[in-house]
PDB file of C-alpha atoms in Angstrom:
ATOM      1  CA  MET A 240      22.011 -16.349  20.996  1.00  0.00           C
ATOM      2  CA  THR A 241      19.739 -17.061  17.792  1.00  0.00           C
ATOM      3  CA  SER A 242      19.684 -20.425  16.206  1.00  0.00           C
ATOM      4  CA  ASN A 243      22.344 -20.300  13.213  1.00  0.00           C
ATOM      5  CA  PHE A 244      19.263 -20.727  10.767  1.00  0.00           C
ATOM      6  CA  SER A 245      17.673 -17.615  11.975  1.00  0.00           C
ATOM      7  CA  THR A 246      20.985 -15.983  12.142  1.00  0.00           C
ATOM      8  CA  ARG A 247      21.455 -16.507   8.358  1.00  0.00           C
ATOM      9  CA  LEU A 248      17.996 -15.489   7.538  1.00  0.00           C
ATOM     10  CA  ARG A 249      18.480 -12.291   9.011  1.00  0.00           C
ATOM     11  CA  LEU A 250      21.744 -12.666   7.499  1.00  0.00           C
ATOM     12  CA  ALA A 251      20.428 -12.664   4.008  1.00  0.00           C
ATOM     13  CA  ALA A 252      17.660 -10.109   4.594  1.00  0.00           C
ATOM     14  CA  VAL A 253      20.823  -7.512   5.041  1.00  0.00           C
ATOM     15  CA  VAL A 254      22.468  -8.754   2.024  1.00  0.00           C
ATOM     16  CA  ALA A 255      19.407  -8.311  -0.362  1.00  0.00           C
ATOM     17  CA  LEU A 256      18.700  -5.028   1.452  1.00  0.00           C
ATOM     18  CA  ALA A 257      22.185  -4.003   0.090  1.00  0.00           C
ATOM     19  CA  ALA A 258      22.131  -5.524  -2.973  1.00  0.00           C
ATOM     20  CA  LEU A 259      18.577  -4.299  -3.811  1.00  0.00           C
ATOM     21  CA  LEU A 260      19.102  -0.360  -2.664  1.00  0.00           C
ATOM     22  CA  GLY A 261      22.197   0.307  -3.412  1.00  0.00           C
ATOM     23  CA  ALA A 262      24.476   0.249  -0.250  1.00  0.00           C
ATOM     24  CA  ALA A 263      27.425  -0.783  -1.843  1.00  0.00           C
ATOM     25  CA  ILE A 264      29.770   2.144  -3.271  1.00  0.00           C
ATOM     26  CA  TYR A 265      32.472   1.848  -6.431  1.00  0.00           C
ATOM     27  CA  LEU A 266      35.350   4.590  -6.276  1.00  0.00           C
ATOM     28  CA  MET A 267      35.907   5.552  -9.732  1.00  0.00           C
ATOM     29  CA  ASP A 268      39.007   7.653 -10.998  1.00  0.00           C
ATOM     30  CA  ALA A 269      38.502   9.970 -13.592  1.00  0.00           C
ATOM     31  CA  THR A 270      38.516   8.081 -16.652  1.00  0.00           C
ATOM     32  CA  HIS A 271      36.046   5.271 -15.523  1.00  0.00           C
ATOM     33  CA  ASP A 272      32.788   5.363 -18.165  1.00  0.00           C
ATOM     34  CA  HIS A 273      30.413   7.303 -16.465  1.00  0.00           C
ATOM     35  CA  ALA A 274      27.373   5.640 -18.494  1.00  0.00           C
ATOM     36  CA  GLN A 275      27.654   2.404 -16.294  1.00  0.00           C
ATOM     37  CA  ALA A 276      26.762   4.831 -13.336  1.00  0.00           C
ATOM     38  CA  GLN A 277      23.848   5.010 -15.193  1.00  0.00           C
ATOM     39  CA  ASP A 278      22.675   1.486 -14.767  1.00  0.00           C
ATOM     40  CA  ARG A 279      20.280  -0.023 -12.440  1.00  0.00           C
ATOM     41  CA  SER A 280      22.755  -1.907 -10.709  1.00  0.00           C
ATOM     42  CA  PRO A 281      23.302  -1.537  -6.747  1.00  0.00           C
ATOM     43  CA  VAL A 282      26.481   0.018  -7.504  1.00  0.00           C
ATOM     44  CA  VAL A 283      26.702   4.044  -6.470  1.00  0.00           C
ATOM     45  CA  ASP A 284      29.891   5.568  -8.015  1.00  0.00           C
ATOM     46  CA  VAL A 285      31.525   8.446  -5.798  1.00  0.00           C
ATOM     47  CA  ALA A 286      34.575  10.352  -7.554  1.00  0.00           C
ATOM     48  CA  ILE A 287      37.880   9.405  -5.979  1.00  0.00           C
ATOM     49  CA  GLY A 288      38.483  12.188  -3.177  1.00  0.00           C
ATOM     50  CA  ASP A 289      35.508  13.093  -2.625  1.00  0.00           C
ATOM     51  CA  PRO A 290      35.646  14.966   0.596  1.00  0.00           C
ATOM     52  CA  GLU A 291      32.084  13.703   2.168  1.00  0.00           C
ATOM     53  CA  MET A 292      32.706  10.076   1.561  1.00  0.00           C
ATOM     54  CA  ALA A 293      36.477  10.311   2.779  1.00  0.00           C
ATOM     55  CA  ALA A 294      35.322  12.011   6.034  1.00  0.00           C
ATOM     56  CA  THR A 295      32.350   9.610   6.281  1.00  0.00           C
ATOM     57  CA  ILE A 296      34.929   6.540   6.065  1.00  0.00           C
ATOM     58  CA  ALA A 297      37.185   8.399   8.401  1.00  0.00           C
ATOM     59  CA  LYS A 298      33.621   8.002  10.873  1.00  0.00           C
ATOM     60  CA  ALA A 299      32.882   4.833  10.063  1.00  0.00           C
ATOM     61  CA  ARG A 300      36.187   3.633  10.819  1.00  0.00           C
ATOM     62  CA  ALA A 301      36.589   5.420  13.993  1.00  0.00           C
ATOM     63  CA  SER A 302      33.654   4.037  15.124  1.00  0.00           C
ATOM     64  CA  LEU A 303      34.290   0.104  14.547  1.00  0.00           C
ATOM     65  CA  PRO A 304      34.494  -0.981  18.054  1.00  0.00           C
ATOM     66  CA  ALA A 305      30.605  -0.484  18.647  1.00  0.00           C
ATOM     67  CA  PHE A 306      30.691  -3.052  15.559  1.00  0.00           C
ATOM     68  CA  TRP A 307      32.932  -5.563  17.196  1.00  0.00           C
ATOM     69  CA  ALA A 308      31.356  -5.039  20.577  1.00  0.00           C
ATOM     70  CA  SER A 309      27.904  -6.427  18.706  1.00  0.00           C
ATOM     71  CA  TYR A 310      29.442  -8.816  16.896  1.00  0.00           C
ATOM     72  CA  GLU A 311      31.638 -10.796  19.654  1.00  0.00           C
ATOM     73  CA  THR A 312      28.099 -10.310  21.795  1.00  0.00           C
ATOM     74  CA  PRO A 313      24.906  -9.493  20.072  1.00  0.00           C
ATOM     75  CA  LYS A 314      22.213  -8.540  21.664  1.00  0.00           C
ATOM     76  CA  ALA A 315      18.960 -10.960  20.668  1.00  0.00           C
ATOM     77  CA  GLN A 316      17.523  -8.443  18.509  1.00  0.00           C
ATOM     78  CA  GLU A 317      20.845  -7.916  16.995  1.00  0.00           C
ATOM     79  CA  ALA A 318      21.742  -9.957  13.390  1.00  0.00           C
ATOM     80  CA  GLY A 319      23.472  -9.628  10.222  1.00  0.00           C
ATOM     81  CA  HIS A 320      26.804  -8.359  11.046  1.00  0.00           C
ATOM     82  CA  SER A 321      28.428  -6.462   7.574  1.00  0.00           C
ATOM     83  CA  LEU A 322      31.581  -5.115   6.638  1.00  0.00           C
ATOM     84  CA  LYS A 323      32.294  -2.868   3.708  1.00  0.00           C
ATOM     85  CA  VAL A 324      35.536  -3.869   2.216  1.00  0.00           C
ATOM     86  CA  ARG A 325      38.130  -1.914  -0.180  1.00  0.00           C
ATOM     87  CA  PHE A 326      39.688  -4.035  -2.326  1.00  0.00           C
ATOM     88  CA  PRO A 327      42.267  -2.605  -4.942  1.00  0.00           C
ATOM     89  CA  THR A 328      41.389  -2.853  -8.697  1.00  0.00           C
ATOM     90  CA  GLY A 329      43.554  -1.908 -11.729  1.00  0.00           C
ATOM     91  CA  GLY A 330      43.333   1.686 -12.816  1.00  0.00           C
ATOM     92  CA  SER A 331      40.928   3.287  -9.546  1.00  0.00           C
ATOM     93  CA  ASN A 332      40.993   3.819  -6.021  1.00  0.00           C
ATOM     94  CA  GLY A 333      39.670   0.451  -5.633  1.00  0.00           C
ATOM     95  CA  GLU A 334      35.768  -1.371  -5.057  1.00  0.00           C
ATOM     96  CA  HIS A 335      34.186  -0.883  -1.753  1.00  0.00           C
ATOM     97  CA  ILE A 336      31.938  -3.723  -1.285  1.00  0.00           C
ATOM     98  CA  TRP A 337      29.797  -4.912   1.231  1.00  0.00           C
ATOM     99  CA  MET A 338      30.980  -8.218   2.962  1.00  0.00           C
ATOM    100  CA  ALA A 339      28.465 -10.770   4.811  1.00  0.00           C
ATOM    101  CA  GLU A 340      29.307 -13.888   7.162  1.00  0.00           C
ATOM    102  CA  VAL A 341      32.206 -11.736   8.325  1.00  0.00           C
ATOM    103  CA  LYS A 342      34.720 -14.202  10.012  1.00  0.00           C
ATOM    104  CA  LYS A 343      37.988 -13.210  12.448  1.00  0.00           C
ATOM    105  CA  LEU A 344      40.797 -15.383  11.251  1.00  0.00           C
ATOM    106  CA  ALA A 345      44.154 -15.778  12.987  1.00  0.00           C
ATOM    107  CA  GLY A 346      46.724 -13.252  12.593  1.00  0.00           C
ATOM    108  CA  GLY A 347      44.579 -10.119  12.443  1.00  0.00           C
ATOM    109  CA  ARG A 348      42.883 -11.422   9.181  1.00  0.00           C
ATOM    110  CA  TYR A 349      39.027 -11.451   8.305  1.00  0.00           C
ATOM    111  CA  SER A 350      37.063 -13.128   5.927  1.00  0.00           C
ATOM    112  CA  GLY A 351      33.736 -12.475   4.207  1.00  0.00           C
ATOM    113  CA  ARG A 352      31.158 -13.213   1.412  1.00  0.00           C
ATOM    114  CA  PHE A 353      30.325 -10.798  -1.141  1.00  0.00           C
ATOM    115  CA  ALA A 354      26.910  -9.252  -0.723  1.00  0.00           C
ATOM    116  CA  ASN A 355      26.949  -8.177  -4.267  1.00  0.00           C
ATOM    117  CA  GLN A 356      28.461  -8.343  -7.912  1.00  0.00           C
ATOM    118  CA  PRO A 357      31.643  -6.834  -7.971  1.00  0.00           C
ATOM    119  CA  ARG A 358      32.418  -4.887 -10.973  1.00  0.00           C
ATOM    120  CA  ASP A 359      35.937  -4.471 -11.314  1.00  0.00           C
ATOM    121  CA  LEU A 360      37.492  -7.430  -9.688  1.00  0.00           C
ATOM    122  CA  PRO A 361      38.037 -10.209 -12.504  1.00  0.00           C
ATOM    123  CA  GLY A 362      36.947 -13.717 -11.572  1.00  0.00           C
ATOM    124  CA  LYS A 363      35.248 -12.897  -8.222  1.00  0.00           C
ATOM    125  CA  ARG A 364      31.673 -13.417  -7.915  1.00  0.00           C
ATOM    126  CA  MET A 365      28.742 -12.322  -5.384  1.00  0.00           C
ATOM    127  CA  GLY A 366      28.786 -15.204  -2.562  1.00  0.00           C
ATOM    128  CA  ASP A 367      32.589 -15.761  -3.304  1.00  0.00           C
ATOM    129  CA  ARG A 368      34.500 -15.638   0.093  1.00  0.00           C
ATOM    130  CA  VAL A 369      37.556 -13.467   0.286  1.00  0.00           C
ATOM    131  CA  GLU A 370      39.944 -12.511   3.289  1.00  0.00           C
ATOM    132  CA  PHE A 371      41.375  -8.895   4.061  1.00  0.00           C
ATOM    133  CA  ALA A 372      42.736  -6.749   6.584  1.00  0.00           C
ATOM    134  CA  GLU A 373      41.545  -4.452   9.077  1.00  0.00           C
ATOM    135  CA  ALA A 374      42.951  -1.816   7.103  1.00  0.00           C
ATOM    136  CA  ASP A 375      40.698  -2.287   4.099  1.00  0.00           C
ATOM    137  CA  ILE A 376      37.708  -2.036   6.130  1.00  0.00           C
ATOM    138  CA  SER A 377      35.650   1.082   5.261  1.00  0.00           C
ATOM    139  CA  ASP A 378      32.317   0.552   6.822  1.00  0.00           C
ATOM    140  CA  TRP A 379      30.371  -1.386   8.833  1.00  0.00           C
ATOM    141  CA  MET A 380      26.630  -2.411   9.638  1.00  0.00           C
ATOM    142  CA  PHE A 381      24.192  -4.871  11.241  1.00  0.00           C
ATOM    143  CA  MET A 382      20.386  -4.966  11.956  1.00  0.00           C
ATOM    144  CA  ARG A 383      18.536  -3.844  15.118  1.00  0.00           C
ATOM    145  CA  ASN A 384      15.149  -4.585  15.408  1.00  0.00           C
ATOM    146  CA  GLY A 385      14.572  -4.409  11.982  1.00  0.00           C
ATOM    147  CA  LYS A 386      17.007  -1.388  11.428  1.00  0.00           C
ATOM    148  CA  ILE A 387      20.323  -0.312   9.923  1.00  0.00           C
ATOM    149  CA  VAL A 388      22.755   0.201  12.379  1.00  0.00           C
ATOM    150  CA  GLY A 389      25.806   1.844  11.110  1.00  0.00           C
ATOM    151  CA  GLY A 390      26.227   1.792   7.449  1.00  0.00           C
ATOM    152  CA  GLU A 391      28.050   5.318   7.399  1.00  0.00           C
ATOM    153  CA  THR A 392      28.544   5.474   3.697  1.00  0.00           C
ATOM    154  CA  ILE A 393      25.195   4.898   2.850  1.00  0.00           C
ATOM    155  CA  ARG A 394      23.974   8.152   3.476  1.00  0.00           C
ATOM    156  CA  PRO A 395      26.076  10.310   1.247  1.00  0.00           C
ATOM    157  CA  THR A 396      25.112   7.702  -1.489  1.00  0.00           C
ATOM    158  CA  LEU A 397      21.182   8.969  -0.788  1.00  0.00           C
ATOM    159  CA  LYS A 398      20.988  11.642  -2.991  1.00  0.00           C
ATOM    160  CA  ARG A 399      22.221   9.889  -5.694  1.00  0.00           C
ATOM    161  CA  MET A 400      19.691   7.635  -5.801  1.00  0.00           C
ATOM    162  CA  PRO A 401      15.877   7.828  -6.968  1.00  0.00           C
ATOM    163  CA  LYS A 402      14.191   9.278  -4.550  1.00  0.00           C
ATOM    164  CA  ALA A 403      11.769   6.558  -3.796  1.00  0.00           C
ATOM    165  CA  ASP A 404      14.802   4.244  -3.246  1.00  0.00           C
ATOM    166  CA  ALA A 405      16.361   6.815  -0.943  1.00  0.00           C
ATOM    167  CA  ASP A 406      13.388   7.165   1.280  1.00  0.00           C
ATOM    168  CA  ALA A 407      13.039   3.400   1.426  1.00  0.00           C
ATOM    169  CA  LEU A 408      16.521   3.176   2.918  1.00  0.00           C
ATOM    170  CA  ARG A 409      16.262   5.992   5.004  1.00  0.00           C
ATOM    171  CA  ALA A 410      13.035   3.906   6.675  1.00  0.00           C
ATOM    172  CA  ARG A 411      15.308   1.248   7.030  1.00  0.00           C
ATOM    173  CA  MET A 412      18.258   3.086   9.194  1.00  0.00           C
ATOM    174  CA  GLU A 413      18.189   3.255  12.652  1.00  0.00           C
ATOM    175  CA  THR A 414      19.300   6.916  12.924  1.00  0.00           C
ATOM    176  CA  PRO A 415      18.232   8.149   9.222  1.00  0.00           C
TER     177      PRO A 415
END
């Protein structure tokens, strides 16, 4: 197992990658201001009920056992285990955001730190530790040999990103 310092460095790389290249996703309602989607933030907007994203989330959730197996017993080249979690928001279907420093808690709960700056969670900031349930998990990823494993919800967002950003992210994925 790698040292705590080395693990934190790898985790920081995953967090930076998610924030920089748009791995976070925000599900918006029909009344959301689309001008926000035009900013250069790391958030990619997807309409509520988007069938491709719904199928992608279902696929990611079905493969959670692969994430937990690596989380529990990571190989030497695996680090930076992160979960994407849905948090309810006032007027929409919720904000899906990557969580770093994931921990299992008692009673089937989990905790993690926001790996991105939340947009619609008043009073919450990147780096804040929060708790959540497994039912709120919408995706997972970790790094293996410098490549992203998992990250299913990243794939549908690639076509919404600038080509250079999408190509750079695709190159970082174990299975683009």
